[in-house]
Tab-separated table of C-alpha atoms and ligand atoms in Angstrom:
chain	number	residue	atom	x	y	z
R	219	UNK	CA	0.000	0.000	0.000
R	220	UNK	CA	1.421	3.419	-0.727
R	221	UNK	CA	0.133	6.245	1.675
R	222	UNK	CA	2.793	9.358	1.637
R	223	UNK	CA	2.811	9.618	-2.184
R	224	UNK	CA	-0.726	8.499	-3.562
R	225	UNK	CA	-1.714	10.275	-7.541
R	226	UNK	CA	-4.135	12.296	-5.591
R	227	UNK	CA	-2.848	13.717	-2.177
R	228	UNK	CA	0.767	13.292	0.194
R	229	UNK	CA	1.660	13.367	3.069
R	230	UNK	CA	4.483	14.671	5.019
R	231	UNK	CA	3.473	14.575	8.620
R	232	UNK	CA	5.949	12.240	9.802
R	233	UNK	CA	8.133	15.187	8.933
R	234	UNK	CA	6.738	16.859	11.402
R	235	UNK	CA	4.321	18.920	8.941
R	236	UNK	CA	1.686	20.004	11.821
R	237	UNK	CA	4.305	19.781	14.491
R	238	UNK	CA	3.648	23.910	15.110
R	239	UNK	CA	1.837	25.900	17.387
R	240	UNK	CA	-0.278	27.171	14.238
R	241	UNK	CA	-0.858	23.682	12.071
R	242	UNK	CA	-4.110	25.841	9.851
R	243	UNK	CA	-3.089	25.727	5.948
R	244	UNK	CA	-1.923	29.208	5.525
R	245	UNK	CA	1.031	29.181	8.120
R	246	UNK	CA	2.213	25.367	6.989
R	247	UNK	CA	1.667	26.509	3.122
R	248	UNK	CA	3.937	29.637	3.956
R	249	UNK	CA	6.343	27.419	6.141
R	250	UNK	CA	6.603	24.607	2.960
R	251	UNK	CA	6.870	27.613	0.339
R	252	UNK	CA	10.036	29.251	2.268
R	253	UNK	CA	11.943	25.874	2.591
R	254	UNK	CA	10.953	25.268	-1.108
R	255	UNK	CA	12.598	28.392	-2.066
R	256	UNK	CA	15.510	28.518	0.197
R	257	UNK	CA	16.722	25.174	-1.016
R	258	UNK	CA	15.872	25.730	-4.822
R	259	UNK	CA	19.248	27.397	-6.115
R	260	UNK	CA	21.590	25.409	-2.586
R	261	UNK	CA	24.447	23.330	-4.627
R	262	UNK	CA	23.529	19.228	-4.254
R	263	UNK	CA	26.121	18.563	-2.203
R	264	UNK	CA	25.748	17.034	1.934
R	265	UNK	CA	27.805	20.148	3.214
R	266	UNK	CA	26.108	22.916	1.170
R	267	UNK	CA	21.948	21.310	2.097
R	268	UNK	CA	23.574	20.411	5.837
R	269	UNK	CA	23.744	24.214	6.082
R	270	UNK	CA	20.910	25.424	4.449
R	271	UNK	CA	18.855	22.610	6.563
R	272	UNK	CA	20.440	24.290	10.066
R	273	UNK	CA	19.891	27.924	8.592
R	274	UNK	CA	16.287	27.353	7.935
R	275	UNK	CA	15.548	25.515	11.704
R	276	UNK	CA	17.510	28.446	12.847
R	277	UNK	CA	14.522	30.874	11.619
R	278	UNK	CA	11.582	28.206	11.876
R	279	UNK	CA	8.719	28.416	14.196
R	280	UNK	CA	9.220	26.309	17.608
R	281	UNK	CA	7.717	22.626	17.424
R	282	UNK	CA	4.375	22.062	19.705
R	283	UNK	CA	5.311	18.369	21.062
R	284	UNK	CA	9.505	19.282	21.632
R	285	UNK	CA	10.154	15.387	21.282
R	286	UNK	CA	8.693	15.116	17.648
R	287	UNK	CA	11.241	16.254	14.737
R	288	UNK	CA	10.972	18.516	12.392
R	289	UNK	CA	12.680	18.424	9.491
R	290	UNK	CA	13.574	21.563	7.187
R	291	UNK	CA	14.012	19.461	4.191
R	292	UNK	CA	9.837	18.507	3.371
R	293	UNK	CA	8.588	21.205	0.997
R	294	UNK	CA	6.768	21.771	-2.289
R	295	UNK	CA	7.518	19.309	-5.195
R	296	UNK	CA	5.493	21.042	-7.765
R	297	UNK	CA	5.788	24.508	-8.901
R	298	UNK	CA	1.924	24.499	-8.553
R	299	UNK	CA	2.914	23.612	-4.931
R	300	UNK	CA	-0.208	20.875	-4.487
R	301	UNK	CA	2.052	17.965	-3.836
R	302	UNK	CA	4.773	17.988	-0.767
R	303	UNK	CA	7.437	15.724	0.000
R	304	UNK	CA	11.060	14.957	0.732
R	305	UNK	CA	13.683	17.670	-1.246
R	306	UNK	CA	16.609	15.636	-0.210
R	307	UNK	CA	15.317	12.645	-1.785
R	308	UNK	CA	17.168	10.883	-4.796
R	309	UNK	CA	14.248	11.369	-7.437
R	310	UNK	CA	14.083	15.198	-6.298
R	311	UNK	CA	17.628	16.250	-6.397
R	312	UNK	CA	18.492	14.061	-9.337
R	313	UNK	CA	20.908	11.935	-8.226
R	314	UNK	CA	22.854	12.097	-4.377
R	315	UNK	CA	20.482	11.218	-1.403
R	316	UNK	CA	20.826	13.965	0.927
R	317	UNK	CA	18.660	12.794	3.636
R	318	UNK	CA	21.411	12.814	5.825
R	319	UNK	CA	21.252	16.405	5.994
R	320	UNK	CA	18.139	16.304	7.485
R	321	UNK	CA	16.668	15.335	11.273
R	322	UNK	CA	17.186	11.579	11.156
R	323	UNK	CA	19.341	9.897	8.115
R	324	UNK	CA	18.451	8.717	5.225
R	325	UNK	CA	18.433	4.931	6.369
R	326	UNK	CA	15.391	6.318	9.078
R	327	UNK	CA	13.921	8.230	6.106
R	328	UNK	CA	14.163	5.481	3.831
R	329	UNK	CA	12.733	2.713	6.153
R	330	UNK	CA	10.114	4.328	8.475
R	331	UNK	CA	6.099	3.609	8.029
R	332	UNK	CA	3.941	5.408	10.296
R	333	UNK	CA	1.421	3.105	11.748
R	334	UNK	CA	-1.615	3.809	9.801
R	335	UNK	CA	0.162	1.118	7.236
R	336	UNK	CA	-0.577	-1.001	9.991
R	337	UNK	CA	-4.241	-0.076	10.527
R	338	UNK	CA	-5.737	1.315	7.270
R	339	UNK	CA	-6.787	-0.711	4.323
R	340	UNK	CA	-6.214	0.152	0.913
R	341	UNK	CA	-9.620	1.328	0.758
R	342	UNK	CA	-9.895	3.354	3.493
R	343	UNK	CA	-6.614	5.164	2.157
R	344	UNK	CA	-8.091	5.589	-1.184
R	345	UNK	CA	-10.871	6.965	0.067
R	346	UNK	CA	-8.878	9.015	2.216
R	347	UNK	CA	-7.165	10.074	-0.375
R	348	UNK	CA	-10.227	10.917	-2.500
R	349	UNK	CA	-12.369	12.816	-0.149
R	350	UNK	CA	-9.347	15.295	0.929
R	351	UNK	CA	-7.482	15.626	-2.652
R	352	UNK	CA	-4.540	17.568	-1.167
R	353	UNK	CA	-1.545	17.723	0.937
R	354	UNK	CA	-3.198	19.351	4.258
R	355	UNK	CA	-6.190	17.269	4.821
R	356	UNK	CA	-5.085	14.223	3.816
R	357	UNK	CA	-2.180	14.227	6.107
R	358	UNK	CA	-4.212	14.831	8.672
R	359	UNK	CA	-6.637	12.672	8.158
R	360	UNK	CA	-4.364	9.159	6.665
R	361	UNK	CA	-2.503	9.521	9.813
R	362	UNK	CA	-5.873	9.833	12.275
R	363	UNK	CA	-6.727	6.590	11.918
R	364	UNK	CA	-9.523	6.434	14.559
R	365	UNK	CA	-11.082	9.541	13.285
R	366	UNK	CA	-11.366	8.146	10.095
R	367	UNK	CA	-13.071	4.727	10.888
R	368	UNK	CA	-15.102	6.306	13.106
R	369	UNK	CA	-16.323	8.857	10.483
R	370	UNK	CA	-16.980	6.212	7.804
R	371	UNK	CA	-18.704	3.929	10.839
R	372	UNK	CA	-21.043	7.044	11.047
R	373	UNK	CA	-21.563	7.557	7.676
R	374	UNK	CA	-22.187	4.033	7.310
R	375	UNK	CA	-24.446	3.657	10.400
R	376	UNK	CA	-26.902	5.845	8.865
R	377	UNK	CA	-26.510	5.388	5.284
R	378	UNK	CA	-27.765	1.461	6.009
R	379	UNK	CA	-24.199	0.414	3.892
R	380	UNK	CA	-20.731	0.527	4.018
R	381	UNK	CA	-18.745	3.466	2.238
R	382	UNK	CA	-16.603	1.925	-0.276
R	383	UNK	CA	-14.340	3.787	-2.992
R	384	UNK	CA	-16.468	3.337	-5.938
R	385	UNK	CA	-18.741	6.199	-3.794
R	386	UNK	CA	-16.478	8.549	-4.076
R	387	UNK	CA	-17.182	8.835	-7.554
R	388	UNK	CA	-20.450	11.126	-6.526
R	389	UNK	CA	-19.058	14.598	-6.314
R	390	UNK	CA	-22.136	15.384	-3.924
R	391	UNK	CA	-21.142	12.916	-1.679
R	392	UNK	CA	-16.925	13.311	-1.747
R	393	UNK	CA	-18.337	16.704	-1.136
R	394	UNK	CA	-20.015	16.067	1.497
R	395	UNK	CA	-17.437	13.938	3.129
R	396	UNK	CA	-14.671	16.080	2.626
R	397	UNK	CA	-16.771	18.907	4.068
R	398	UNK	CA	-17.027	16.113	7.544
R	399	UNK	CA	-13.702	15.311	7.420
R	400	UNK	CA	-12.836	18.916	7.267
R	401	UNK	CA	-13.284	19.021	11.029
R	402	UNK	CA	-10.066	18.292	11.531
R	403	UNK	CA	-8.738	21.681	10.059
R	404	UNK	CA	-11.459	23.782	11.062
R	405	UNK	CA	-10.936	23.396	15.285
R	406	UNK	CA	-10.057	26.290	17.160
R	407	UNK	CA	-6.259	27.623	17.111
R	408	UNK	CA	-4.107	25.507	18.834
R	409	UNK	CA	-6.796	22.489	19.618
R	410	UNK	CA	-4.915	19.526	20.221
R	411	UNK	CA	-7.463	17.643	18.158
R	412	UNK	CA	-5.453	18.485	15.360
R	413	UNK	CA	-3.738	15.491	16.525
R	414	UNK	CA	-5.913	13.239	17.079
R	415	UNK	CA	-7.010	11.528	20.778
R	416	UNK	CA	-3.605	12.755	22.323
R	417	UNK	CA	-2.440	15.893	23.721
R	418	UNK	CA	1.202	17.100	24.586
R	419	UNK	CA	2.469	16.258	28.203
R	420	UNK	CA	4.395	18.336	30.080
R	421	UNK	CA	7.682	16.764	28.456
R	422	UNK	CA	6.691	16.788	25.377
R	423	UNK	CA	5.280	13.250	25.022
R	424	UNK	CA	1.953	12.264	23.301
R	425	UNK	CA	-0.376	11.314	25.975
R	426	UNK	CA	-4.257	9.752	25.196
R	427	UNK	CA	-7.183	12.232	25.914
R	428	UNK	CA	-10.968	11.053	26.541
R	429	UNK	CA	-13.779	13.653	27.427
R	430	UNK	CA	-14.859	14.004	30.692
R	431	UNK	CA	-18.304	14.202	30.570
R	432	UNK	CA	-18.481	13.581	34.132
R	433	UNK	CA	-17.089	17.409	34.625
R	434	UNK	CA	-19.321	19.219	32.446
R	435	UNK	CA	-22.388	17.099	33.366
R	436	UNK	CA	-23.649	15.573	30.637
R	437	UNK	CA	-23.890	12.146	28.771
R	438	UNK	CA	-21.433	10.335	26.085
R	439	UNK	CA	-22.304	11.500	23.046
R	440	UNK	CA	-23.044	9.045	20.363
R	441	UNK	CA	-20.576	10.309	18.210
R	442	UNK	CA	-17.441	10.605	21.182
R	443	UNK	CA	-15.640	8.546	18.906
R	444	UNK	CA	-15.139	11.461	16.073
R	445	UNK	CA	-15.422	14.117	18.665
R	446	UNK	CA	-12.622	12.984	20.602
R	447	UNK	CA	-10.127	12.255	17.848
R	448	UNK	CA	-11.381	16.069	16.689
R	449	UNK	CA	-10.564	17.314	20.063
R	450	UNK	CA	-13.987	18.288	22.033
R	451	UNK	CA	-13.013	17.901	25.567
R	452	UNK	CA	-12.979	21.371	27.501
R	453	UNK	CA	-9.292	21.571	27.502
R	454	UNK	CA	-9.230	21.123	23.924
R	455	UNK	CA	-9.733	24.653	23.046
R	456	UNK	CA	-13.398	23.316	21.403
R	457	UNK	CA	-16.715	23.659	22.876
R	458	UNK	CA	-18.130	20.368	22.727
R	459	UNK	CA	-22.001	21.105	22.164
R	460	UNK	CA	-20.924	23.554	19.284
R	461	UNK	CA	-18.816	20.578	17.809
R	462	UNK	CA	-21.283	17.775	18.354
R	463	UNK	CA	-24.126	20.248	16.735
R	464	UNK	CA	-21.411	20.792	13.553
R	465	UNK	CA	-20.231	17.101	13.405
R	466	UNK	CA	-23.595	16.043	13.496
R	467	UNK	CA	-24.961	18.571	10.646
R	468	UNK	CA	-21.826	17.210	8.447
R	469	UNK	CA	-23.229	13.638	9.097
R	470	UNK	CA	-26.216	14.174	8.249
R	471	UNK	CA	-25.741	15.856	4.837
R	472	UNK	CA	-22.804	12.798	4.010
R	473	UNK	CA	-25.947	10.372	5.049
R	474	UNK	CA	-28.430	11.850	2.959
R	475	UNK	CA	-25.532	12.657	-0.262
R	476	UNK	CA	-24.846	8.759	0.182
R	477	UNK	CA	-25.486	7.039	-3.446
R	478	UNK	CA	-28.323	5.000	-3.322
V	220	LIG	S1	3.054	10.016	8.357
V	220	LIG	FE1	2.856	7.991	7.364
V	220	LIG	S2	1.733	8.380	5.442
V	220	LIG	FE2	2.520	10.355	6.193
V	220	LIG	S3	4.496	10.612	5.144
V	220	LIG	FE3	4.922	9.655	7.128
V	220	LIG	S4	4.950	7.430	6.723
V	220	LIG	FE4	3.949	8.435	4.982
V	221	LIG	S1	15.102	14.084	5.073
V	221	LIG	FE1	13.728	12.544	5.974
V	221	LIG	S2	12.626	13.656	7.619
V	221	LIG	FE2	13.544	15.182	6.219
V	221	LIG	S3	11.924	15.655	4.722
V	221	LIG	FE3	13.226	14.035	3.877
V	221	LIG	S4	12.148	12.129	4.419
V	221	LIG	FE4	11.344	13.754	5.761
């Protein structure tokens, strides 16, 4: 299965992407666009992208979760800038591998798969991959993996039927999917949802998060499965009832733009 490269999205998360106080598509566009152009013209050599790699971290904005890399080397690949990936890579520079430059080495770059290779199927990463249709949301979403079974669960729990790839093909209802899955770059600044059912510890580390409905006195919603992957506890920077009423109107209009 391929999932960081796919004909219709990439990904670049493990490269620390999101790994930024401000994750929204603006700031990581402008953060992508900068590298792209600061490495354009730098001579293909280790020593000469070593420097321009510790130049641009020099000037880049501070990481959210300290003990998560991020690496000055992911940027644009396309001068339309829709796809992202890995400047240092072979098939970019045209020859040397200068992944070494970079925050792990190129053996790490070369080898690593994130874990939704583990838990997605190919067509939950197709569809993935056709409901977002670019760099931002799908990254977010491929490597959410419980917000995106629970979101086609949904969809599926009220459409009567599974969601399978060959429904994507309906541009009302990859509309209206995209538009749920959309959540996930639409929370309020900062929300930790943006990383799915984890928040930052006080080290740095990833740490699980659950809502407390205990505290604000109320029951489970039905749908705590998407709303806590999407980051609707109090602490999350989202007000729950807002988010439930929004993930719920999505739902709906997926549900009813589901082809018969
Ligand atoms: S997070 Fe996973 S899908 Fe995304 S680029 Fe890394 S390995 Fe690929
Ligand atoms: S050098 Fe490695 S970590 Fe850096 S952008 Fe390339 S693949 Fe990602």
């Amino acid at each position: 299965m391929r999932l960081c490269q796919r004909e219709g999205a990439s990904c670049g998360a493990c490269c620390g992407l999101y790994n930024r106080a401000d994750p929204s598509r603006p700031a990581v566009r402008a953060e992508l666009h900068r590298r792209t152009r600061a490495l354009q013209d730098v001579p293909r050599t280790p020593g000469a992208f070593r420097a321009a790699a510790r130049a641009l971290e020099s000037s880049a904005p501070a990481p959210l979760f300290p003990s998560v890399r991020v690496c000055a080397l992911l940027g644009f690949l396309d001068a339309g800038e829709t796809r992202i990936g890995c400047l240092a890579h072979p098939a970019v520079t045209g020859g040397p591998d200068l992944r070494d430059c970079g925050v792990y080495d190129a053996s790490v770059c070369e080898t690593f798969l994130c874990p939704s290779f583990s838990w997605l199927s190919e067509e939950e990463a197709a569809i993935a991959e056709e409901a977002t249709g670019d760099f931002h949301l799908y990254g977010l979403v491929v490597t959410d993996v419980p917000f995106l079974q629970a979101v086609l669960a949904a969809v599926a729990d009220g459409a009567g039927a599974r969601v399978e790839r060959r429904h994507l093909a309906d541009a009302r209802f990859r509309g209206a999917l995209r538009r749920l899955l959309a959540l996930k770059e639409e929370l309020a600044p900062g929300s930790e949802g943006l990383f799915g059912a984890f928040s930052a510890g006080p080290g740095g580390d990833e740490r699980p998060r659950r809502i407390d409905y205990a505290a604000i006195d109320r029951d489970r919603s039905r749908y705590d499965a998407i709303l806590t992957c999407a980051g609707a506890d109090p602490l999350s920077g989202n007000d729950l009832d807002r988010l439930e009423a929004e993930v719920t109107r999505r739902l709906d209009a997926a549900v009813a733009a589901f082809p018969a």
